[in-house]
Short mmCIF file of C-alpha atoms in Angstrom, two decimals:
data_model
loop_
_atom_site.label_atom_id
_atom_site.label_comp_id
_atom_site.label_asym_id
_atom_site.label_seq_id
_atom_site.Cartn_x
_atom_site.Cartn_y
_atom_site.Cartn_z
CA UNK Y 1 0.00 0.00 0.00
CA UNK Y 2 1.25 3.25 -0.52
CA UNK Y 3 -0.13 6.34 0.96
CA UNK Y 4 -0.42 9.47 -1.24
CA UNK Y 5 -1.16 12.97 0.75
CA UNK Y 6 -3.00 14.82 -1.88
CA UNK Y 7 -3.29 18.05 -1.69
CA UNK Y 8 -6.68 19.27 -3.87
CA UNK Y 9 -9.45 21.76 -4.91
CA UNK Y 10 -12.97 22.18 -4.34
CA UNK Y 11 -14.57 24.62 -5.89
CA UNK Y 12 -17.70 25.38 -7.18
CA UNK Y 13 -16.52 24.68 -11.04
CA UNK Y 14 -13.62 21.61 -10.38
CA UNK Y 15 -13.70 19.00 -7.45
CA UNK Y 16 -10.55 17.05 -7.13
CA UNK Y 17 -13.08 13.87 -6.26
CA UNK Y 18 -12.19 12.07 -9.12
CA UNK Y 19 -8.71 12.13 -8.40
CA UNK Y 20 -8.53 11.19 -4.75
CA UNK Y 21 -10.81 7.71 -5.28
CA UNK Y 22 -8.89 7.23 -8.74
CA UNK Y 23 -5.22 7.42 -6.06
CA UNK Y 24 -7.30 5.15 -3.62
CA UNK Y 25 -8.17 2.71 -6.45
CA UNK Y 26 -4.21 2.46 -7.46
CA UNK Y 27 -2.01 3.65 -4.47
CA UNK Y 28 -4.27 2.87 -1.29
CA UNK Y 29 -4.17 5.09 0.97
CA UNK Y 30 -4.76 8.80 0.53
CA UNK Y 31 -5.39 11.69 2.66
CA UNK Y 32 -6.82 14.55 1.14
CA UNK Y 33 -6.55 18.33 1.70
CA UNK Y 34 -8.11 21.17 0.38
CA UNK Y 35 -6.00 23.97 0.27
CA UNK Y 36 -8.11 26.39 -0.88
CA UNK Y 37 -10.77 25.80 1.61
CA UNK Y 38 -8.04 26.03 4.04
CA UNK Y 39 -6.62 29.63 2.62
CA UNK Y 40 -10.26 30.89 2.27
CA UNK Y 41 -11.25 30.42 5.85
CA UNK Y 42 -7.71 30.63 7.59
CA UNK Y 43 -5.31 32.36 5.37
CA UNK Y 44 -2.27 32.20 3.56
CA UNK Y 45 0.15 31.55 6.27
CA UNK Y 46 -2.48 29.20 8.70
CA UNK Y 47 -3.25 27.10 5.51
CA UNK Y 48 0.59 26.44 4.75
CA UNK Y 49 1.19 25.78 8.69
CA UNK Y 50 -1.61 23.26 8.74
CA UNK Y 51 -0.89 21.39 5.47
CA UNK Y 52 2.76 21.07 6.68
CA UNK Y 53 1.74 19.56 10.03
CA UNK Y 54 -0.89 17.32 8.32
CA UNK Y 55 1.43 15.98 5.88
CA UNK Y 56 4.22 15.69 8.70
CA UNK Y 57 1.39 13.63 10.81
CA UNK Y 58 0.65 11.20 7.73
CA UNK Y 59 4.30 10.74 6.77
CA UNK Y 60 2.78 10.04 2.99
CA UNK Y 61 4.96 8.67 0.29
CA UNK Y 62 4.51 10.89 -1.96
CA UNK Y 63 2.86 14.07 -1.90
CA UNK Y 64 0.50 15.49 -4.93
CA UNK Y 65 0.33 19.02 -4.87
CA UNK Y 66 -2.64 19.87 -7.14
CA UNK Y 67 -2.52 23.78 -7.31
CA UNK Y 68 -2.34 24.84 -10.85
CA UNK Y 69 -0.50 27.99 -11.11
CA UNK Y 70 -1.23 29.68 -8.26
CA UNK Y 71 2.76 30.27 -7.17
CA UNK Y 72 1.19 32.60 -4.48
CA UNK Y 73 -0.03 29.62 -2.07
CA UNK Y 74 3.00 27.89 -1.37
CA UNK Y 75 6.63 29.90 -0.92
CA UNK Y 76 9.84 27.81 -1.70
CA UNK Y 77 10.60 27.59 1.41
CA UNK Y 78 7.16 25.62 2.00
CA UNK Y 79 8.06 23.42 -1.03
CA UNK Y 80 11.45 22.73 0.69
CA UNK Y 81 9.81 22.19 3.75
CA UNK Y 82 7.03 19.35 2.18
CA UNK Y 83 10.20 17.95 -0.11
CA UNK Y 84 11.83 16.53 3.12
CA UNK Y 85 8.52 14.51 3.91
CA UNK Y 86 7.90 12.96 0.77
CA UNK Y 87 8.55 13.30 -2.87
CA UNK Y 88 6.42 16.14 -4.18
CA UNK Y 89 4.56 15.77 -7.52
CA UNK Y 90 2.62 18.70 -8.95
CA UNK Y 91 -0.11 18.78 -10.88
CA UNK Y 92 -1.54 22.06 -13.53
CA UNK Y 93 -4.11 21.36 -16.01
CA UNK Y 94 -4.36 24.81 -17.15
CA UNK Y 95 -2.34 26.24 -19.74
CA UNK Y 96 -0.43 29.73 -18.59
CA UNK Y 97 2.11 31.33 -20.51
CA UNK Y 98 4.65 31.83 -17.51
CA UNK Y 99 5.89 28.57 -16.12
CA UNK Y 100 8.69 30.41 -14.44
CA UNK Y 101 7.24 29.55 -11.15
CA UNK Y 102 7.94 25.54 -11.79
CA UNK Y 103 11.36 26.38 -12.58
CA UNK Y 104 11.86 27.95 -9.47
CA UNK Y 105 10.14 24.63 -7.53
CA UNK Y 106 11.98 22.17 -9.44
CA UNK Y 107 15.25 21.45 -7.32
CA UNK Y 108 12.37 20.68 -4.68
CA UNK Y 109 9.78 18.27 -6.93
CA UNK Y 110 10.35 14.95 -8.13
CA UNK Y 111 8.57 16.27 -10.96
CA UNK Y 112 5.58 18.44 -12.32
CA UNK Y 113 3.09 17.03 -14.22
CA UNK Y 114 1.58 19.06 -17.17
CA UNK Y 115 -1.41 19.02 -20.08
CA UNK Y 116 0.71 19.94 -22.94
CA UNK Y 117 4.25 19.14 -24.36
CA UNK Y 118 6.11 22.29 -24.63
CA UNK Y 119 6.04 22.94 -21.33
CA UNK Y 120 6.83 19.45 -20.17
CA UNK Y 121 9.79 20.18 -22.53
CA UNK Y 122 10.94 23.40 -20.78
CA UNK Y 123 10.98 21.85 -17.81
CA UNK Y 124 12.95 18.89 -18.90
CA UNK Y 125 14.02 16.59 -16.22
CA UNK Y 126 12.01 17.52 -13.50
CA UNK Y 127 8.69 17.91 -15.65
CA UNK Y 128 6.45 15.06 -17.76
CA UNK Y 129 3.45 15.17 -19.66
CA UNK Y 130 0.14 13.44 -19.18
CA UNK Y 131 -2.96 14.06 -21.53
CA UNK Y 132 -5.62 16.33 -19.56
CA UNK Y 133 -8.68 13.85 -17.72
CA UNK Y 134 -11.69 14.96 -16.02
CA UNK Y 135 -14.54 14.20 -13.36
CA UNK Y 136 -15.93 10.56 -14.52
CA UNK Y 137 -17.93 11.11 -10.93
CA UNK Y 138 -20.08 14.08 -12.23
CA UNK Y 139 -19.65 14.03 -15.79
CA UNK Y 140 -21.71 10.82 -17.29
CA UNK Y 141 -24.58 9.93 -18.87
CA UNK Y 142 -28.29 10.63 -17.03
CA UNK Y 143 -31.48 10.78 -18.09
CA UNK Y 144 -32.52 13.88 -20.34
CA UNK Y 145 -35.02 16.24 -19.07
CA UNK Y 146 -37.57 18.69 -21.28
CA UNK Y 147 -34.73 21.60 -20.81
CA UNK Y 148 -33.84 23.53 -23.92
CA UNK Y 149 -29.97 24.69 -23.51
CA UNK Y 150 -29.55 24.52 -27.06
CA UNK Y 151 -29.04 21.46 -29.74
CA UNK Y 152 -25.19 22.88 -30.55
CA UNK Y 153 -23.04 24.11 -27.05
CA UNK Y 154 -20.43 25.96 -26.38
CA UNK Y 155 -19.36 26.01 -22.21
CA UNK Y 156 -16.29 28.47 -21.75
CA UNK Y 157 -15.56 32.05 -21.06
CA UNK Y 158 -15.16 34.83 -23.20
CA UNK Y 159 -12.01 36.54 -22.14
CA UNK Y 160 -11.18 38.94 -24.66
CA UNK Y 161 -10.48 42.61 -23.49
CA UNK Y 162 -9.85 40.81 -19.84
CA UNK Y 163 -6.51 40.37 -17.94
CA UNK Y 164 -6.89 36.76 -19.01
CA UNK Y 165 -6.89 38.16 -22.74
CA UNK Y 166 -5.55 34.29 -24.18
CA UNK Y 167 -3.63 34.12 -27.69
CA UNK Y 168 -7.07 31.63 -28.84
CA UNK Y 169 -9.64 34.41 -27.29
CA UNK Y 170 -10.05 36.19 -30.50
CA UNK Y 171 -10.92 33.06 -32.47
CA UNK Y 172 -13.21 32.30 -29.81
CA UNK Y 173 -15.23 35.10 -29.70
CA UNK Y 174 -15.47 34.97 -33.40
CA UNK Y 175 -16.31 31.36 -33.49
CA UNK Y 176 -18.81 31.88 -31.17
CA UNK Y 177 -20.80 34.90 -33.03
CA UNK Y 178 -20.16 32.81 -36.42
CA UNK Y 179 -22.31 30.02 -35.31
CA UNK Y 180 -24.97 32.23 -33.36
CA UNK Y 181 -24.99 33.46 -37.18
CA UNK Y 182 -25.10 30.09 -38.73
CA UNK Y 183 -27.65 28.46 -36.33
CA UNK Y 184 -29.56 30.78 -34.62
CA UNK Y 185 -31.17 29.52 -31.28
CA UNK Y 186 -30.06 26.15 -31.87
CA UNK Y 187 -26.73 27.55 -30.85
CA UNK Y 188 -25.66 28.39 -27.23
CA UNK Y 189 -22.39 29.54 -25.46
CA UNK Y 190 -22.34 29.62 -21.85
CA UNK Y 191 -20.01 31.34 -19.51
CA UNK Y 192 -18.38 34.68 -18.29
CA UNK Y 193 -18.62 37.21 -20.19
CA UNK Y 194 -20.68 36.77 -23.08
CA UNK Y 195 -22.83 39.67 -24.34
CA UNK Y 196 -26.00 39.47 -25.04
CA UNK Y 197 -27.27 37.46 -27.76
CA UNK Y 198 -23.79 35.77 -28.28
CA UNK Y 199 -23.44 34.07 -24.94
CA UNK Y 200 -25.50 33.09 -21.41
CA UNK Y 201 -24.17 33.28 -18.45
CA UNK Y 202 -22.60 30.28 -17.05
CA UNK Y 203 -24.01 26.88 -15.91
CA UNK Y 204 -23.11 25.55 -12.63
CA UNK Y 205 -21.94 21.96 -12.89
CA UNK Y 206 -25.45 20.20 -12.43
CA UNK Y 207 -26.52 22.39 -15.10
CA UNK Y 208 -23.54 21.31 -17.50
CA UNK Y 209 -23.97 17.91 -17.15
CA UNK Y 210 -27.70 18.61 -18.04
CA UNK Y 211 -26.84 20.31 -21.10
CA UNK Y 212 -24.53 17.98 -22.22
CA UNK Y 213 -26.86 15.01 -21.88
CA UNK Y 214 -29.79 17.32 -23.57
CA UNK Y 215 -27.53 18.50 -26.38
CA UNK Y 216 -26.92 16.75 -29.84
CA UNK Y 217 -23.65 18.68 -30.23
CA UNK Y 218 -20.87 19.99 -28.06
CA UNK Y 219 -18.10 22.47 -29.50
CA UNK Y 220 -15.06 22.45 -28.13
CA UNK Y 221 -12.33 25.35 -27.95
CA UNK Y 222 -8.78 25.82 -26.69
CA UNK Y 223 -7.33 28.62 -25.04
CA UNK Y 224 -4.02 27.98 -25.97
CA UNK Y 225 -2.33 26.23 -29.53
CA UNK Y 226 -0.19 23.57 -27.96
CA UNK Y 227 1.24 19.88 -28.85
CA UNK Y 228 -0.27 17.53 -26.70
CA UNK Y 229 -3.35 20.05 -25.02
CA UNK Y 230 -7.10 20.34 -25.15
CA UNK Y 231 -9.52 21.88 -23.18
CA UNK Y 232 -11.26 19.37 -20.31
CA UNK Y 233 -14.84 20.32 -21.66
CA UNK Y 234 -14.77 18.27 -24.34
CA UNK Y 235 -14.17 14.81 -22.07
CA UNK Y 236 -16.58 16.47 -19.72
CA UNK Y 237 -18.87 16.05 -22.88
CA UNK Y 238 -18.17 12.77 -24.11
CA UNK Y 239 -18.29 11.80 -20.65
CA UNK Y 240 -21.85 12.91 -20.89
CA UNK Y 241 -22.13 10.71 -23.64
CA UNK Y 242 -22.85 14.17 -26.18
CA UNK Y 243 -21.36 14.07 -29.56
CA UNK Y 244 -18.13 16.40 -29.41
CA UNK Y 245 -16.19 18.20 -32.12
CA UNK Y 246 -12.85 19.02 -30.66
CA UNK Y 247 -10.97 21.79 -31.30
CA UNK Y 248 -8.11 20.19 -33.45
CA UNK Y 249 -4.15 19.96 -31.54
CA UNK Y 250 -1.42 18.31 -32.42
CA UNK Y 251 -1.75 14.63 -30.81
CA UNK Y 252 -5.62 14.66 -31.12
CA UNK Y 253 -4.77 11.26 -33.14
CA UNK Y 254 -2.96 9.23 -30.90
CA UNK Y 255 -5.66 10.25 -28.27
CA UNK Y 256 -8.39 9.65 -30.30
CA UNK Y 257 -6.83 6.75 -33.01
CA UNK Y 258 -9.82 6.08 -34.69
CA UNK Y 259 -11.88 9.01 -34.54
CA UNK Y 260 -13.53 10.87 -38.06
CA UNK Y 261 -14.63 13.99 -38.06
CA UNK Y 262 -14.83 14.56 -34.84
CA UNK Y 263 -12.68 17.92 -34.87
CA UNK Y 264 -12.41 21.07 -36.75
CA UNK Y 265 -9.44 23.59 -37.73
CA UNK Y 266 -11.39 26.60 -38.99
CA UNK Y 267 -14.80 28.55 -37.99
CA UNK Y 268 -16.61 27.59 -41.94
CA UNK Y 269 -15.63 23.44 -41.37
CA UNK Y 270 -16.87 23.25 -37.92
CA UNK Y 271 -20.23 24.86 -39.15
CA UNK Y 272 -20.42 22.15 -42.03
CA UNK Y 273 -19.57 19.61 -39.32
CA UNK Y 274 -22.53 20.88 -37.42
CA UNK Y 275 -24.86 20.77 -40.13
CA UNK Y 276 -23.66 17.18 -41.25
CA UNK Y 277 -24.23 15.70 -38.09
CA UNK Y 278 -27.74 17.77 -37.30
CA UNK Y 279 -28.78 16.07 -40.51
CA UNK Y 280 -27.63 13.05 -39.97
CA UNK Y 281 -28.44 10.93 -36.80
CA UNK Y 282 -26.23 7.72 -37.52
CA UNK Y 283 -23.40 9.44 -38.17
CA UNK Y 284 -23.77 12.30 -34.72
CA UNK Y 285 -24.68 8.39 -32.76
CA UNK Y 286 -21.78 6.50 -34.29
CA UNK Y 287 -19.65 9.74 -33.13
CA UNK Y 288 -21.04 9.70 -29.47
CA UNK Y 289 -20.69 5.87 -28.86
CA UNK Y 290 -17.22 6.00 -29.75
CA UNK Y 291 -15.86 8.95 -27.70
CA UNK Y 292 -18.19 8.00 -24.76
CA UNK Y 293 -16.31 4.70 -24.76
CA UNK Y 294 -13.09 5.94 -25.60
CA UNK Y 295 -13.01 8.17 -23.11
CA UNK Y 296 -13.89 5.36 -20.20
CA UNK Y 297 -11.23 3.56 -21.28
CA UNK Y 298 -8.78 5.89 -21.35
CA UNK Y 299 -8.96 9.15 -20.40
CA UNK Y 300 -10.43 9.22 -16.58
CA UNK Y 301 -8.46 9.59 -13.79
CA UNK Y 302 -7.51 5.80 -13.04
CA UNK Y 303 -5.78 6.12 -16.24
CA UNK Y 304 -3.78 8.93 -15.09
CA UNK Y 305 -3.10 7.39 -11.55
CA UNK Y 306 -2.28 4.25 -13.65
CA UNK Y 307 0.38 6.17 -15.44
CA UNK Y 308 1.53 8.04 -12.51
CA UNK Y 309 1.93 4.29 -11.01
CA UNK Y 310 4.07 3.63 -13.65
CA UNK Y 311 6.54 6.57 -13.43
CA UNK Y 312 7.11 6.20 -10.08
CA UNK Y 313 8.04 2.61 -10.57
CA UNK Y 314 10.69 3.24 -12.97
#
C-alpha cells in the first residue's frame, strides 16, 4: 500500500473527487486536503502551517500538490519544507504562458506534471506530460429532461479585453458569433462574459452535465495552440455521452486513433460539421458511442493514476 497525501481543490466549477478515489483505487491510501478551503477560511500563512503539520502527521509517500498555477499559495521555502517529507509531484491542467514559477520549484519536486508538451519540454528533467482527464464522478450519462440549452453548445468564457486576454480568445469570440450566425437559437455559449445574444451566463456543474446530456452537439475550444493540449470540456462532454467536435491539436490522433470527423481547424468546417451531423443521426450516434467509450477507457483519472503508477516505478 502506498499512501499518497494529496493536496486538492474544491470549488464550485472543479472538485478534485475524481482524483482522490482514482489514487485510492491504485495507491491505497490517501489523505486529502483542500488547500483552498483552508486559505479561504484561515489564510495564507495558517493554511501552509496546517498542510505542513498534516502531511508531517501522515508521513505520505509521496505528496501530490494539485494547485495549478497559483505560485502565491506555497513559498519555496514551504516546497522545501514538504520535499523533506515525501517526494512532491505537482499537478496544472491549465495552460499559462509563464511557467517560471515551476522552474523555481523544481530542485524541490520529483517532478511536475503538465497538459501539454512544450512545457513538459521546458521543464525537462524535473517535468512530464500526461494528456488532460476529467470528473468521470459528475460528468456521465443521465437521463434527459424537457430543458432547452440549445441542440449545438459551447461552455467556456469569453475573455477577450480581460486580464486573461488568451492568444485563442479572439478566435473564440469569433467562433462563437459565427455560429450564433449560422444556427440561430439552436446555438448556445455559456459562460463569463458573453454579451448578449452571443453568450448566457454560465451553468453551474449540475446544469452542465444537463446540457450535455440534452444537447446533440458539443463544441469544443482551446485557449491555448499547444502539442499535446485540449480543453477538459470536451471529455466532460463525451463523458456525458454528447457528440463532441474538438478543437483540433497536435496529438488529437494518438488520443483519439480512430476518430472521423470529430474535430475542426477553422470557424466555416466546424459549421459544415454541425450541419452534417444535425442532418444526420447515424453518423452524430456512431460519433457519441465511440468517444463516450473511448473516453472510459482511457482518459479518466484511473488512467492517469495508472500512469503516474508507472513513473514512479521506474
Amino acid at each position: 500500500m502506498t499512501k499518497v497525501f494529496h493536496v486538492g481543490i474544491t470549488a464550485p466549477s472543479y472538485s478534485s473527487e475524481a482524483i482522490t478515489k482514482s489514487f485510492k483505487d491504485v495507491f491505497g491510501d490517501v489523505l486529502y486536503f483542500d488547500w483552498q478551503y483552508h486559505r479561504f477560511n484561515f489564510g495564507t500563512v495558517m493554511m501552509q502551517t496546517i498542510m505542513l503539520k498534516e502531511a508531517t502527521n501522515y508521513a505520505p509517500d509521496f505528496i501530490f500538490l494539485h494547485m495549478n498555477h497559483n505560485s502565491e499559495a506555497l513559498s519555496l521555502s514551504n516546497y522545501e519544507a514538504l520535499s523533506k517529507i515525501a517526494p512532491i509531484i505537482t499537478y496544472s491542467e491549465d495552460v499559462r504562458d509563464d511557467i517560471s514559477w515551476f522552474e523555481k520549484i523544481s530542485p524541490f519536486v520529483k517532478f511536475s506534471i503538465f497538459t501539454n508538451q512544450e512545457d513538459r519540454d521546458k521543464i525537462k528533467a524535473s517535468a512530464v506530460y500526461l494528456p488532460v482527464s476529467y470528473n468521470d464522478l459528475w460528468y456521465k450519462k443521465q437521463q434527459k429532461t424537457n430543458t432547452f440549452y440549445g441542440d449545438i453548445v459551447f461552455l467556456g468564457k469569453n475573455y477577450v479585453d480581460t486580464n486573461m486576454n488568451f492568444p485563442n480568445s479572439d478566435q473564440r469570440k469569433e467562433m462563437c458569433i459565427a455560429m450564433k450566425k449560422a444556427f440561430g437559437a439552436k446555438f448556445q455559449a455559456y459562460g463569463g462574459g458573453w454579451e448578449d445574444g452571443v453568450g448566457n451566463p454560465a451553468l453551474n456543474p449540475q446544469q452542465a452535465i444537463e446540457c450535455y446530456n440534452n444537447a446533440v452537439i458539443a463544441v469544443g475550444h482551446n485557449n491555448f495552440t499547444r502539442r499535446g493540449y485540449q480543453s477538459d470540456r470536451c471529455l466532460n462532454a463525451m463523458g456525458c455521452g454528447c457528440a463532441t467536435i474538438m478543437h483540433h491539436y497536435e496529438g488529437l490522433e494518438s488520443h483519439f486513433p480512430n476518430m472521423i470527423g470529430g474535430s475542426w481547424t477553422n470557424i466555416d468546417g466546424l459549421i459544415a460539421l454541425c450541419r452534417t451531423y444535425l442532418e444526420n443521426t447515424f453518423m452524430t450516434n456512431q460519433l457519441r458511442k465511440y468517444q463516450h467509450e473511448t473516453v472510459l477507457a482511457e482518459h479518466t483519472w484511473f488512467n492517469r493514476a495508472q500512469s503516474i503508477k508507472q513513473i514512479l516505478e521506474k
